[in-house]
PDB file of C-alpha atoms in Angstrom:
ATOM      1  CA  MET A   1     -38.278  87.777 -36.146  1.00  0.00           C
ATOM      2  CA  PRO A   2     -39.992  87.832 -32.669  1.00  0.00           C
ATOM      3  CA  ALA A   3     -39.823  90.984 -30.589  1.00  0.00           C
ATOM      4  CA  PHE A   4     -38.276  90.838 -27.121  1.00  0.00           C
ATOM      5  CA  GLY A   5     -39.310  93.190 -24.323  1.00  0.00           C
ATOM      6  CA  PRO A   6     -37.075  94.553 -21.631  1.00  0.00           C
ATOM      7  CA  GLY A   7     -38.479  92.000 -19.140  1.00  0.00           C
ATOM      8  CA  THR A   8     -37.522  89.166 -21.425  1.00  0.00           C
ATOM      9  CA  VAL A   9     -33.980  90.368 -21.726  1.00  0.00           C
ATOM     10  CA  ALA A  10     -33.685  91.094 -18.006  1.00  0.00           C
ATOM     11  CA  LEU A  11     -34.813  87.691 -17.035  1.00  0.00           C
ATOM     12  CA  SER A  12     -32.441  86.043 -19.575  1.00  0.00           C
ATOM     13  CA  LEU A  13     -29.682  87.988 -17.776  1.00  0.00           C
ATOM     14  CA  GLY A  14     -30.744  86.796 -14.378  1.00  0.00           C
ATOM     15  CA  LEU A  15     -32.242  90.252 -13.625  1.00  0.00           C
ATOM     16  CA  CYS A  16     -35.608  91.399 -12.541  1.00  0.00           C
ATOM     17  CA  LEU A  17     -37.440  94.593 -13.642  1.00  0.00           C
ATOM     18  CA  CYS A  18     -39.295  95.967 -10.715  1.00  0.00           C
ATOM     19  CA  ALA A  19     -40.996  99.479 -10.773  1.00  0.00           C
ATOM     20  CA  GLY A  20     -38.826 100.464 -13.659  1.00  0.00           C
ATOM     21  CA  GLN A  21     -35.607  99.448 -11.990  1.00  0.00           C
ATOM     22  CA  LEU A  22     -33.393  96.661 -12.963  1.00  0.00           C
ATOM     23  CA  VAL A  23     -32.678  94.512  -9.887  1.00  0.00           C
ATOM     24  CA  ALA A  24     -30.521  91.372  -9.675  1.00  0.00           C
ATOM     25  CA  ALA A  25     -32.435  88.145  -9.133  1.00  0.00           C
ATOM     26  CA  SER A  26     -32.247  86.733  -5.673  1.00  0.00           C
ATOM     27  CA  PRO A  27     -30.107  83.776  -4.826  1.00  0.00           C
ATOM     28  CA  ALA A  28     -33.128  81.604  -4.108  1.00  0.00           C
ATOM     29  CA  MET A  29     -34.591  82.418  -7.546  1.00  0.00           C
ATOM     30  CA  ALA A  30     -31.327  81.613  -9.236  1.00  0.00           C
ATOM     31  CA  ALA A  31     -30.884  78.403  -7.288  1.00  0.00           C
ATOM     32  CA  SER A  32     -34.454  77.317  -8.461  1.00  0.00           C
ATOM     33  CA  THR A  33     -33.143  76.925 -11.980  1.00  0.00           C
ATOM     34  CA  THR A  34     -30.254  74.551 -10.986  1.00  0.00           C
ATOM     35  CA  THR A  35     -30.674  70.822 -10.795  1.00  0.00           C
ATOM     36  CA  VAL A  36     -28.569  68.967  -8.129  1.00  0.00           C
ATOM     37  CA  THR A  37     -28.006  65.233  -8.421  1.00  0.00           C
ATOM     38  CA  PRO A  38     -27.203  63.762  -5.051  1.00  0.00           C
ATOM     39  CA  VAL A  39     -24.498  61.042  -4.967  1.00  0.00           C
ATOM     40  CA  ALA A  40     -25.288  58.043  -2.818  1.00  0.00           C
ATOM     41  CA  ALA A  41     -22.328  56.340  -1.192  1.00  0.00           C
ATOM     42  CA  SER A  42     -22.805  53.212   0.913  1.00  0.00           C
ATOM     43  CA  ALA A  43     -19.927  51.936   2.998  1.00  0.00           C
ATOM     44  CA  ALA A  44     -19.148  48.310   2.411  1.00  0.00           C
ATOM     45  CA  ALA A  45     -19.654  46.086   5.403  1.00  0.00           C
ATOM     46  CA  VAL A  46     -16.386  45.344   7.165  1.00  0.00           C
ATOM     47  CA  LYS A  47     -15.450  41.632   7.054  1.00  0.00           C
ATOM     48  CA  VAL A  48     -13.989  39.747  10.027  1.00  0.00           C
ATOM     49  CA  THR A  49     -10.823  37.702   9.713  1.00  0.00           C
ATOM     50  CA  PRO A  50     -11.404  34.456  11.668  1.00  0.00           C
ATOM     51  CA  THR A  51      -8.895  32.216  13.369  1.00  0.00           C
ATOM     52  CA  LEU A  52      -8.367  28.851  11.686  1.00  0.00           C
ATOM     53  CA  ALA A  53      -6.566  25.965  13.333  1.00  0.00           C
ATOM     54  CA  SER A  54      -6.130  22.564  11.882  1.00  0.00           C
ATOM     55  CA  THR A  55      -4.576  19.300  13.102  1.00  0.00           C
ATOM     56  CA  THR A  56      -3.286  16.379  10.921  1.00  0.00           C
ATOM     57  CA  SER A  57      -3.603  12.851  12.242  1.00  0.00           C
ATOM     58  CA  THR A  58      -0.119  11.973  11.104  1.00  0.00           C
ATOM     59  CA  ARG A  59       2.797  13.246   9.233  1.00  0.00           C
ATOM     60  CA  SER A  60       3.800   9.739   7.984  1.00  0.00           C
ATOM     61  CA  LEU A  61       1.043   7.784   6.354  1.00  0.00           C
ATOM     62  CA  LYS A  62       0.918   4.266   4.980  1.00  0.00           C
ATOM     63  CA  TRP A  63      -0.161   4.034   1.359  1.00  0.00           C
ATOM     64  CA  GLY A  64      -3.814   3.208   1.293  1.00  0.00           C
ATOM     65  CA  SER A  65      -4.478   4.624   4.715  1.00  0.00           C
ATOM     66  CA  THR A  66      -6.762   7.655   5.494  1.00  0.00           C
ATOM     67  CA  LEU A  67      -5.395  10.972   6.429  1.00  0.00           C
ATOM     68  CA  LYS A  68      -7.650  12.950   8.815  1.00  0.00           C
ATOM     69  CA  VAL A  69      -7.470  16.674   9.301  1.00  0.00           C
ATOM     70  CA  THR A  70      -9.569  18.354  11.913  1.00  0.00           C
ATOM     71  CA  ALA A  71     -10.291  22.151  11.444  1.00  0.00           C
ATOM     72  CA  LYS A  72     -11.727  24.678  13.809  1.00  0.00           C
ATOM     73  CA  VAL A  73     -12.815  28.163  12.881  1.00  0.00           C
ATOM     74  CA  ILE A  74     -13.462  30.881  15.471  1.00  0.00           C
ATOM     75  CA  ASP A  75     -15.069  34.293  15.010  1.00  0.00           C
ATOM     76  CA  PRO A  76     -12.706  36.551  17.186  1.00  0.00           C
ATOM     77  CA  ALA A  77     -15.529  39.052  17.647  1.00  0.00           C
ATOM     78  CA  THR A  78     -17.805  36.649  19.367  1.00  0.00           C
ATOM     79  CA  GLY A  79     -15.495  33.846  20.452  1.00  0.00           C
ATOM     80  CA  LYS A  80     -18.004  31.372  18.742  1.00  0.00           C
ATOM     81  CA  ILE A  81     -17.696  28.975  15.818  1.00  0.00           C
ATOM     82  CA  ALA A  82     -17.472  30.829  12.474  1.00  0.00           C
ATOM     83  CA  LYS A  83     -19.906  29.114  10.135  1.00  0.00           C
ATOM     84  CA  GLY A  84     -18.756  28.457   6.534  1.00  0.00           C
ATOM     85  CA  THR A  85     -16.850  25.988   4.371  1.00  0.00           C
ATOM     86  CA  VAL A  86     -13.446  24.433   4.972  1.00  0.00           C
ATOM     87  CA  ARG A  87     -11.603  22.727   2.135  1.00  0.00           C
ATOM     88  CA  LEU A  88      -8.618  20.311   2.478  1.00  0.00           C
ATOM     89  CA  GLN A  89      -6.204  20.973  -0.300  1.00  0.00           C
ATOM     90  CA  GLY A  90      -3.114  19.028  -1.483  1.00  0.00           C
ATOM     91  CA  TRP A  91      -0.238  20.441  -3.636  1.00  0.00           C
ATOM     92  CA  SER A  92      -0.166  18.330  -6.789  1.00  0.00           C
ATOM     93  CA  ASN A  93       1.359  18.911 -10.229  1.00  0.00           C
ATOM     94  CA  GLY A  94       2.151  22.564  -9.479  1.00  0.00           C
ATOM     95  CA  ALA A  95      -1.286  23.570  -8.034  1.00  0.00           C
ATOM     96  CA  TRP A  96      -3.365  23.227  -4.984  1.00  0.00           C
ATOM     97  CA  ARG A  97      -6.247  20.692  -5.647  1.00  0.00           C
ATOM     98  CA  ASN A  98      -9.281  19.992  -3.368  1.00  0.00           C
ATOM     99  CA  LEU A  99      -9.220  16.699  -1.512  1.00  0.00           C
ATOM    100  CA  ASP A 100     -12.243  17.124   0.603  1.00  0.00           C
ATOM    101  CA  THR A 101     -14.786  19.750   1.642  1.00  0.00           C
ATOM    102  CA  GLY A 102     -16.698  20.142   4.840  1.00  0.00           C
ATOM    103  CA  THR A 103     -19.310  22.511   6.358  1.00  0.00           C
ATOM    104  CA  VAL A 104     -18.619  24.238   9.796  1.00  0.00           C
ATOM    105  CA  LYS A 105     -21.954  24.338  11.698  1.00  0.00           C
ATOM    106  CA  THR A 106     -21.730  23.880  15.381  1.00  0.00           C
ATOM    107  CA  SER A 107     -18.327  22.339  15.921  1.00  0.00           C
ATOM    108  CA  ALA A 108     -15.024  21.454  14.260  1.00  0.00           C
ATOM    109  CA  VAL A 109     -15.052  19.782  10.908  1.00  0.00           C
ATOM    110  CA  THR A 110     -13.018  16.555  10.048  1.00  0.00           C
ATOM    111  CA  LEU A 111     -11.722  16.162   6.461  1.00  0.00           C
ATOM    112  CA  THR A 112     -10.228  13.085   4.994  1.00  0.00           C
ATOM    113  CA  ALA A 113      -8.184  11.926   2.015  1.00  0.00           C
ATOM    114  CA  LYS A 114      -6.157   8.959   0.816  1.00  0.00           C
ATOM    115  CA  PRO A 115      -3.081  10.454  -0.880  1.00  0.00           C
ATOM    116  CA  LYS A 116      -1.135   8.124  -3.128  1.00  0.00           C
ATOM    117  CA  SER A 117       2.241   9.973  -2.625  1.00  0.00           C
ATOM    118  CA  THR A 118       3.932  12.414  -0.393  1.00  0.00           C
ATOM    119  CA  LEU A 119       2.449  15.886  -0.594  1.00  0.00           C
ATOM    120  CA  TRP A 120       1.825  19.163   1.121  1.00  0.00           C
ATOM    121  CA  VAL A 121      -1.571  19.836   2.603  1.00  0.00           C
ATOM    122  CA  ARG A 122      -3.510  22.804   3.929  1.00  0.00           C
ATOM    123  CA  THR A 123      -6.932  23.903   4.901  1.00  0.00           C
ATOM    124  CA  ILE A 124      -8.757  27.013   3.616  1.00  0.00           C
ATOM    125  CA  PHE A 125     -11.877  28.632   5.176  1.00  0.00           C
ATOM    126  CA  SER A 126     -14.552  30.670   3.354  1.00  0.00           C
ATOM    127  CA  GLY A 127     -17.755  32.080   4.856  1.00  0.00           C
ATOM    128  CA  SER A 128     -20.250  34.890   4.455  1.00  0.00           C
ATOM    129  CA  GLY A 129     -19.150  37.984   6.255  1.00  0.00           C
ATOM    130  CA  TYR A 130     -15.532  36.657   6.703  1.00  0.00           C
ATOM    131  CA  ASN A 131     -12.280  37.080   5.013  1.00  0.00           C
ATOM    132  CA  GLN A 132     -10.754  33.946   3.527  1.00  0.00           C
ATOM    133  CA  LYS A 133      -8.347  32.278   5.900  1.00  0.00           C
ATOM    134  CA  VAL A 134      -5.612  29.748   4.954  1.00  0.00           C
ATOM    135  CA  THR A 135      -3.427  27.620   7.285  1.00  0.00           C
ATOM    136  CA  THR A 136       0.232  26.995   6.931  1.00  0.00           C
ATOM    137  CA  LYS A 137       1.036  24.073   4.652  1.00  0.00           C
ATOM    138  CA  VAL A 138       2.156  20.779   6.199  1.00  0.00           C
ATOM    139  CA  LYS A 139       4.100  17.922   4.620  1.00  0.00           C
ATOM    140  CA  VAL A 140       2.690  14.383   4.852  1.00  0.00           C
ATOM    141  CA  LYS A 141       4.984  11.568   3.791  1.00  0.00           C
ATOM    142  CA  VAL A 142       3.249   8.645   2.203  1.00  0.00           C
ATOM    143  CA  VAL A 143       5.254   5.472   2.700  1.00  0.00           C
ATOM    144  CA  ALA A 144       4.929   2.116   0.861  1.00  0.00           C
ATOM    145  CA  SER A 145       2.656  -0.497   2.557  1.00  0.00           C
ATOM    146  CA  GLY A 146       1.498  -4.023   1.958  1.00  0.00           C
ATOM    147  CA  ALA A 147      -1.671  -2.508   0.438  1.00  0.00           C
ATOM    148  CA  LYS A 148       0.326  -0.687  -2.100  1.00  0.00           C
ATOM    149  CA  VAL A 149       2.264  -3.876  -2.997  1.00  0.00           C
ATOM    150  CA  LEU A 150      -0.749  -5.873  -3.373  1.00  0.00           C
ATOM    151  CA  ALA A 151      -2.564  -3.147  -5.507  1.00  0.00           C
ATOM    152  CA  GLU A 152       0.406  -3.320  -7.967  1.00  0.00           C
ATOM    153  CA  ALA A 153       0.494  -7.036  -7.984  1.00  0.00           C
ATOM    154  CA  LYS A 154      -3.249  -7.108  -9.021  1.00  0.00           C
ATOM    155  CA  LYS A 155      -2.631  -4.924 -12.031  1.00  0.00           C
ATOM    156  CA  HIS A 156      -0.654  -7.575 -13.818  1.00  0.00           C
ATOM    157  CA  LYS A 157      -3.244 -10.373 -13.360  1.00  0.00           C
ATOM    158  CA  GLY A 158      -3.401 -12.274 -16.730  1.00  0.00           C
ATOM    159  CA  ALA A 159       0.070 -11.613 -17.765  1.00  0.00           C
ATOM    160  CA  LEU A 160       1.528 -14.732 -19.473  1.00  0.00           C
ATOM    161  CA  TYR A 161       4.467 -16.680 -17.788  1.00  0.00           C
ATOM    162  CA  LYS A 162       7.773 -16.399 -19.649  1.00  0.00           C
ATOM    163  CA  PHE A 163      10.969 -17.830 -18.172  1.00  0.00           C
ATOM    164  CA  GLY A 164      13.540 -15.067 -17.602  1.00  0.00           C
ATOM    165  CA  ALA A 165      11.055 -12.240 -18.058  1.00  0.00           C
ATOM    166  CA  SER A 166      10.694  -9.443 -15.453  1.00  0.00           C
ATOM    167  CA  GLY A 167       7.897  -7.322 -16.979  1.00  0.00           C
ATOM    168  CA  PRO A 168       5.957  -5.285 -17.604  1.00  0.00           C
ATOM    169  CA  SER A 169       3.979  -7.677 -19.784  1.00  0.00           C
ATOM    170  CA  ARG A 170       5.594 -11.078 -19.292  1.00  0.00           C
ATOM    171  CA  PHE A 171       7.091 -12.540 -16.012  1.00  0.00           C
ATOM    172  CA  ASP A 172       8.638 -15.642 -14.515  1.00  0.00           C
ATOM    173  CA  CYS A 173       8.017 -16.061 -10.727  1.00  0.00           C
ATOM    174  CA  SER A 174      10.914 -14.044  -9.411  1.00  0.00           C
ATOM    175  CA  GLY A 175      10.795 -11.602 -12.246  1.00  0.00           C
ATOM    176  CA  TYR A 176       7.172 -10.831 -11.140  1.00  0.00           C
ATOM    177  CA  THR A 177       8.002 -10.150  -7.531  1.00  0.00           C
ATOM    178  CA  LYS A 178      11.183  -8.251  -8.514  1.00  0.00           C
ATOM    179  CA  TYR A 179       9.096  -5.927 -10.773  1.00  0.00           C
ATOM    180  CA  VAL A 180       6.227  -5.368  -8.173  1.00  0.00           C
ATOM    181  CA  TYR A 181       8.613  -4.591  -5.229  1.00  0.00           C
ATOM    182  CA  LYS A 182      10.747  -2.289  -7.278  1.00  0.00           C
ATOM    183  CA  LYS A 183       7.675  -0.451  -8.594  1.00  0.00           C
ATOM    184  CA  THR A 184       6.157   0.069  -5.099  1.00  0.00           C
ATOM    185  CA  THR A 185       9.015   0.294  -2.769  1.00  0.00           C
ATOM    186  CA  GLY A 186      11.979   1.298  -4.972  1.00  0.00           C
ATOM    187  CA  LYS A 187      13.929  -1.771  -3.559  1.00  0.00           C
ATOM    188  CA  SER A 188      15.852  -3.867  -6.079  1.00  0.00           C
ATOM    189  CA  LEU A 189      15.649  -7.659  -5.556  1.00  0.00           C
ATOM    190  CA  PRO A 190      17.764 -10.188  -7.541  1.00  0.00           C
ATOM    191  CA  HIS A 191      16.072 -12.121 -10.252  1.00  0.00           C
ATOM    192  CA  LYS A 192      16.123 -15.486  -8.548  1.00  0.00           C
ATOM    193  CA  ALA A 193      13.823 -16.873  -5.879  1.00  0.00           C
ATOM    194  CA  ASN A 194      16.618 -18.514  -3.923  1.00  0.00           C
ATOM    195  CA  SER A 195      18.332 -15.075  -3.517  1.00  0.00           C
ATOM    196  CA  GLN A 196      15.180 -13.160  -2.816  1.00  0.00           C
ATOM    197  CA  GLN A 197      14.577 -15.137   0.407  1.00  0.00           C
ATOM    198  CA  LYS A 198      17.632 -13.327   1.863  1.00  0.00           C
ATOM    199  CA  TYR A 199      15.995  -9.865   1.590  1.00  0.00           C
ATOM    200  CA  GLY A 200      13.636  -8.049   3.900  1.00  0.00           C
ATOM    201  CA  LYS A 201      12.701  -8.976   7.476  1.00  0.00           C
ATOM    202  CA  SER A 202      11.990 -12.599   8.436  1.00  0.00           C
ATOM    203  CA  VAL A 203       8.458 -13.008   9.592  1.00  0.00           C
ATOM    204  CA  SER A 204       6.704 -16.089  11.033  1.00  0.00           C
ATOM    205  CA  LYS A 205       4.005 -17.716   8.919  1.00  0.00           C
ATOM    206  CA  SER A 206       1.453 -16.944  11.574  1.00  0.00           C
ATOM    207  CA  ASN A 207       2.255 -13.157  11.318  1.00  0.00           C
ATOM    208  CA  LYS A 208       2.378 -12.800   7.623  1.00  0.00           C
ATOM    209  CA  LYS A 209       0.520  -9.780   6.186  1.00  0.00           C
ATOM    210  CA  VAL A 210      -0.801  -8.687   2.838  1.00  0.00           C
ATOM    211  CA  GLY A 211       2.092  -7.652   0.643  1.00  0.00           C
ATOM    212  CA  ASP A 212       4.743  -9.850   2.293  1.00  0.00           C
ATOM    213  CA  LEU A 213       7.116 -11.865   0.042  1.00  0.00           C
ATOM    214  CA  ILE A 214       6.709 -15.725   0.065  1.00  0.00           C
ATOM    215  CA  VAL A 215       9.412 -17.909  -1.098  1.00  0.00           C
ATOM    216  CA  PHE A 216       8.726 -21.716  -1.392  1.00  0.00           C
ATOM    217  CA  ARG A 217      11.680 -23.945  -0.579  1.00  0.00           C
ATOM    218  CA  ASN A 218      12.886 -27.485  -1.217  1.00  0.00           C
ATOM    219  CA  GLY A 219      14.860 -27.955   1.890  1.00  0.00           C
ATOM    220  CA  SER A 220      16.407 -24.638   2.272  1.00  0.00           C
ATOM    221  CA  TYR A 221      16.677 -23.793  -1.396  1.00  0.00           C
ATOM    222  CA  GLY A 222      14.134 -21.157  -2.619  1.00  0.00           C
ATOM    223  CA  TYR A 223      12.538 -22.249  -5.965  1.00  0.00           C
ATOM    224  CA  HIS A 224       9.429 -20.126  -6.329  1.00  0.00           C
ATOM    225  CA  ALA A 225       8.250 -16.659  -5.182  1.00  0.00           C
ATOM    226  CA  GLY A 226       4.873 -15.000  -4.713  1.00  0.00           C
ATOM    227  CA  ILE A 227       3.186 -12.138  -2.975  1.00  0.00           C
ATOM    228  CA  TYR A 228       0.811 -12.835  -0.047  1.00  0.00           C
ATOM    229  CA  ALA A 229      -2.717 -11.692  -0.699  1.00  0.00           C
ATOM    230  CA  GLY A 230      -4.412 -12.800   2.485  1.00  0.00           C
ATOM    231  CA  ASN A 231      -6.576 -15.727   3.662  1.00  0.00           C
ATOM    232  CA  GLY A 232      -4.070 -18.302   2.420  1.00  0.00           C
ATOM    233  CA  TYR A 233      -3.758 -16.943  -1.100  1.00  0.00           C
ATOM    234  CA  MET A 234      -0.963 -15.236  -3.028  1.00  0.00           C
ATOM    235  CA  TYR A 235      -0.377 -13.553  -6.326  1.00  0.00           C
ATOM    236  CA  ASP A 236       2.375 -15.227  -8.446  1.00  0.00           C
ATOM    237  CA  SER A 237       3.346 -16.135 -11.959  1.00  0.00           C
ATOM    238  CA  PRO A 238       3.313 -19.992 -11.580  1.00  0.00           C
ATOM    239  CA  HIS A 239       4.853 -21.781 -14.484  1.00  0.00           C
ATOM    240  CA  SER A 240       5.077 -22.041 -18.288  1.00  0.00           C
ATOM    241  CA  GLY A 241       1.575 -21.768 -19.911  1.00  0.00           C
ATOM    242  CA  ALA A 242       0.036 -20.140 -16.848  1.00  0.00           C
ATOM    243  CA  ARG A 243      -0.787 -16.529 -16.145  1.00  0.00           C
ATOM    244  CA  VAL A 244      -0.215 -14.172 -13.259  1.00  0.00           C
ATOM    245  CA  GLY A 245      -3.208 -14.509 -10.877  1.00  0.00           C
ATOM    246  CA  LYS A 246      -4.388 -15.185  -7.234  1.00  0.00           C
ATOM    247  CA  HIS A 247      -3.633 -18.759  -6.256  1.00  0.00           C
ATOM    248  CA  LYS A 248      -3.885 -20.896  -3.169  1.00  0.00           C
ATOM    249  CA  ILE A 249      -0.651 -21.478  -1.162  1.00  0.00           C
ATOM    250  CA  TRP A 250      -0.087 -25.144  -1.774  1.00  0.00           C
ATOM    251  CA  SER A 251       2.870 -25.941   0.364  1.00  0.00           C
ATOM    252  CA  LYS A 252       3.862 -25.414   3.952  1.00  0.00           C
ATOM    253  CA  ASN A 253       7.577 -25.334   3.271  1.00  0.00           C
ATOM    254  CA  TYR A 254       8.027 -21.540   2.625  1.00  0.00           C
ATOM    255  CA  VAL A 255       9.505 -18.499   4.295  1.00  0.00           C
ATOM    256  CA  VAL A 256       7.993 -15.091   4.677  1.00  0.00           C
ATOM    257  CA  ARG A 257       9.933 -11.815   4.132  1.00  0.00           C
ATOM    258  CA  ARG A 258       8.527  -8.311   4.903  1.00  0.00           C
ATOM    259  CA  LEU A 259       9.869  -5.567   2.624  1.00  0.00           C
ATOM    260  CA  VAL A 260       7.432  -2.806   3.620  1.00  0.00           C
ATOM    261  CA  ALA A 261       6.069  -1.551   6.936  1.00  0.00           C
TER     262      ALA A 261
END
């Protein structure tokens, strides 16, 4: 067993043996045996909340048309443009979905979309050094248009003619127009060409537009119906043995009816 002298014991007790006297160790000596670990704390940089203003081109949009939203972001600390990313979002199927994205550099950014149905839209800004900023949602109503009617008419190209049929796989002439207009505008037309000519707004031949209803007549009796496709053509279900398709307007004796804006 090792021998311990008085000095060893004194030191182990934090004491010092000086000239035969036991003296307490100085605070400096005691402190020299303690290890201190400094705690570094860095304050997070304070982010700025920008101002975000957006303007929609319209609150009522024709189907197939382009919605434009202009957004401007300002740094309130400098009064200058806040650089970052702006997203145009639309509320669809229970969630916000991105419709377009733009980068703010030296001026306002314009975002675009072609919504297919009425929806809520908003813009949201993100940028380095800034808090995220979101605008109040705005409702944009999408209304039926000639373009929507024509798009639906094209979907059924190749469908075989069947007398008395009104879709969705077989059609006669008025059954085809009845189906397309119901699908795109919600309007119910009778299943007869002669009756359909009494619906919608009367339009002159020279002012007809894509999506207008065309009813051919024998005298004043309507016997065939189609949908104007532009440039002297229409989509129709012609006759037995034929299929839905784009065909040349063959007669001058017809009337034009407009069922959409």
